[in-house]
Short mmCIF file of C-alpha atoms in Angstrom, two decimals:
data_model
loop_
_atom_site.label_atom_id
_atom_site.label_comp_id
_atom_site.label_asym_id
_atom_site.label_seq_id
_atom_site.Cartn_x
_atom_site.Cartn_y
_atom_site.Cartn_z
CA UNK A 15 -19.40 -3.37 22.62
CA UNK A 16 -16.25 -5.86 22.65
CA UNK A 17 -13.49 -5.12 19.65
CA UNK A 18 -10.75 -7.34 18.30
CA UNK A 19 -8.33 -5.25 16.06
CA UNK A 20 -5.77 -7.58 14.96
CA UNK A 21 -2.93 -6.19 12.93
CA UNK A 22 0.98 -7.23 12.36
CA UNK A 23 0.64 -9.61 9.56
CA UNK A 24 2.10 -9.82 5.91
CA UNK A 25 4.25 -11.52 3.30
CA UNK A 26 7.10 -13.45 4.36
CA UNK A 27 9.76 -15.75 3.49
CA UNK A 28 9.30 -19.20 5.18
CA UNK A 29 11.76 -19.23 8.18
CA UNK A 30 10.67 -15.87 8.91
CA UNK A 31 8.84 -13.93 11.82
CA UNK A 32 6.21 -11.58 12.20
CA UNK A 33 4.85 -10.72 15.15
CA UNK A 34 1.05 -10.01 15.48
CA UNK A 35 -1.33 -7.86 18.18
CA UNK A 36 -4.87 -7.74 19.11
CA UNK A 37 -6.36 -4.65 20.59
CA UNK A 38 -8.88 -5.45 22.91
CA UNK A 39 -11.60 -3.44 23.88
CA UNK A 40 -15.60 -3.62 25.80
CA UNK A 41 -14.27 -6.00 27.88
CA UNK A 42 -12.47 -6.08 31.65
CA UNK A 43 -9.24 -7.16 29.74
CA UNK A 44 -7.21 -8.68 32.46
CA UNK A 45 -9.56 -11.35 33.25
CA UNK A 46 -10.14 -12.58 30.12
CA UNK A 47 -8.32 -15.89 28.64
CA UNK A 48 -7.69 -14.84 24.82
CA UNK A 49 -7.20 -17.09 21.85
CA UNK A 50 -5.38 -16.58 18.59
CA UNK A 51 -7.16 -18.92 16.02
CA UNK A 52 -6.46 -19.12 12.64
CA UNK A 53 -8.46 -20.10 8.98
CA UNK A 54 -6.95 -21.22 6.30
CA UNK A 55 -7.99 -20.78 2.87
CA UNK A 56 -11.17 -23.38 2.20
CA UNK A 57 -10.49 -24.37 6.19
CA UNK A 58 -12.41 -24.16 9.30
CA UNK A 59 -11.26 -21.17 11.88
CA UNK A 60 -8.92 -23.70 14.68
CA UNK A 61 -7.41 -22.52 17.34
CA UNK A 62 -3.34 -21.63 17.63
CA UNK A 63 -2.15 -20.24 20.80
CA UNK A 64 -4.09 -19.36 24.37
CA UNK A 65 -2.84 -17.23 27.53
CA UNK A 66 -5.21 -17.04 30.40
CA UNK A 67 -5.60 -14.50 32.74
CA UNK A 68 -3.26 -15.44 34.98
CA UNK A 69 -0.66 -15.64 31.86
CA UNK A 70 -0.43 -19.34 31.61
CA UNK A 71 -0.01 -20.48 27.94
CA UNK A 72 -1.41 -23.25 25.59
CA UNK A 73 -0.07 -24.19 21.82
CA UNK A 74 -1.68 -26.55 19.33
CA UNK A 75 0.76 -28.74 18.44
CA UNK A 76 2.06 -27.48 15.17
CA UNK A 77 3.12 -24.25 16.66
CA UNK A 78 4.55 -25.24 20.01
CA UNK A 79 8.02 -24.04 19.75
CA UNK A 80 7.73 -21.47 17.25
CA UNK A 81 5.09 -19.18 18.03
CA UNK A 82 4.73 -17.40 21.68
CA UNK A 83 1.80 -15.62 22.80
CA UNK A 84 1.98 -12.77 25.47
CA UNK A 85 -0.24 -9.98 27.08
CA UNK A 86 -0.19 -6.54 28.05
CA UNK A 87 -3.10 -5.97 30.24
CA UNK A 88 -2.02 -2.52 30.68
CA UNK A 89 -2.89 -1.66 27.10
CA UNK A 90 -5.28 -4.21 26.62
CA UNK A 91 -3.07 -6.56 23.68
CA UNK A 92 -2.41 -9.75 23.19
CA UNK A 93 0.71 -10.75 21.06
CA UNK A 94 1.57 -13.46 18.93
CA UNK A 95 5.46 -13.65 18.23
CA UNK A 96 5.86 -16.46 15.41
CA UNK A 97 9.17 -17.44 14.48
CA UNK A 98 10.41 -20.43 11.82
CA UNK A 99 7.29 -19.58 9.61
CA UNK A 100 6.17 -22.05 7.37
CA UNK A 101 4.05 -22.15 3.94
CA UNK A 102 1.46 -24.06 6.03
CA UNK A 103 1.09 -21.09 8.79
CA UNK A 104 -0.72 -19.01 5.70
CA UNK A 105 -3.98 -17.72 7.12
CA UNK A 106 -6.08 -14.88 8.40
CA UNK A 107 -5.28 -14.77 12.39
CA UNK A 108 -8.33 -13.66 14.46
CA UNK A 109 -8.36 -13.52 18.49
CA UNK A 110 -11.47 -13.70 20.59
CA UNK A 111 -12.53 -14.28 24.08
CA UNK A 112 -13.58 -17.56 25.79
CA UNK A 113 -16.49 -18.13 25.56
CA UNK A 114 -16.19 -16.55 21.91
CA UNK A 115 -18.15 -13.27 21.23
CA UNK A 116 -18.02 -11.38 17.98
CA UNK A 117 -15.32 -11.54 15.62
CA UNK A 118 -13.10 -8.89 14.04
CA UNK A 119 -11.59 -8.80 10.71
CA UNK A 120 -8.75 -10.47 11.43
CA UNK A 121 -4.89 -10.00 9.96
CA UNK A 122 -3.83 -11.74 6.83
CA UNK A 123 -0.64 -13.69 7.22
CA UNK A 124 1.13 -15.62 4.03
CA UNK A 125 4.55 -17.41 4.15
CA UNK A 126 5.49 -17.93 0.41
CA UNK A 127 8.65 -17.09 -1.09
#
């Protein structure tokens, strides 16, 4: 069965980084296009940042030049550096496949200080 493990996030100050990964497994990894999405407290789950299997990358536009996603098909993770954090970046980060299967329990990231 396919598994999302995402892990990395926390508390921190806004200008700060964390940096995020999704373990990946049940699927043939490397030709997958994977999505970081995130939901905000009383917000729908959007979408952040997307890498495709050939490693090209996508940012909604309140991220672009902040956060950078990357992949390691050789262990199967996805990473999402995020620099210059902001209060408004608070959420639980979740990745998935396209077409979307079944979600995991995502990793809780809040910028407060």
């Amino acid at each position: 069965q396919v598994q999302f493990v995402e892990s990395g996030g926390g508390l921190v100050q806004p200008g700060g980084s964390l940096r995020l990964s999704c373990a990946v497994s049940g699927i043939t990894f490397r030709i997958e296009d994977i999505v970081w999405y995130r939901q905000a407290p009383g917000k729908q789950r959007d979408w952040a940042a997307r890498i495709t299997r050939e490693g090209i990358t996508q940012y909604e536009e309140s991220v672009k030049g902040r956060f950078t996603i990357s992949r390691d098909n050789a262990k199967n993770t996805v990473y999402l550096q995020m620099n210059r954090l902001k209060p408004e970046d608070t959420a639980v980060y979740y990745c998935n496949r396209v077409p979307n299967v079944s979600w995991g329990q995502g990793t809780q990231v809040t910028v407060s200080s």
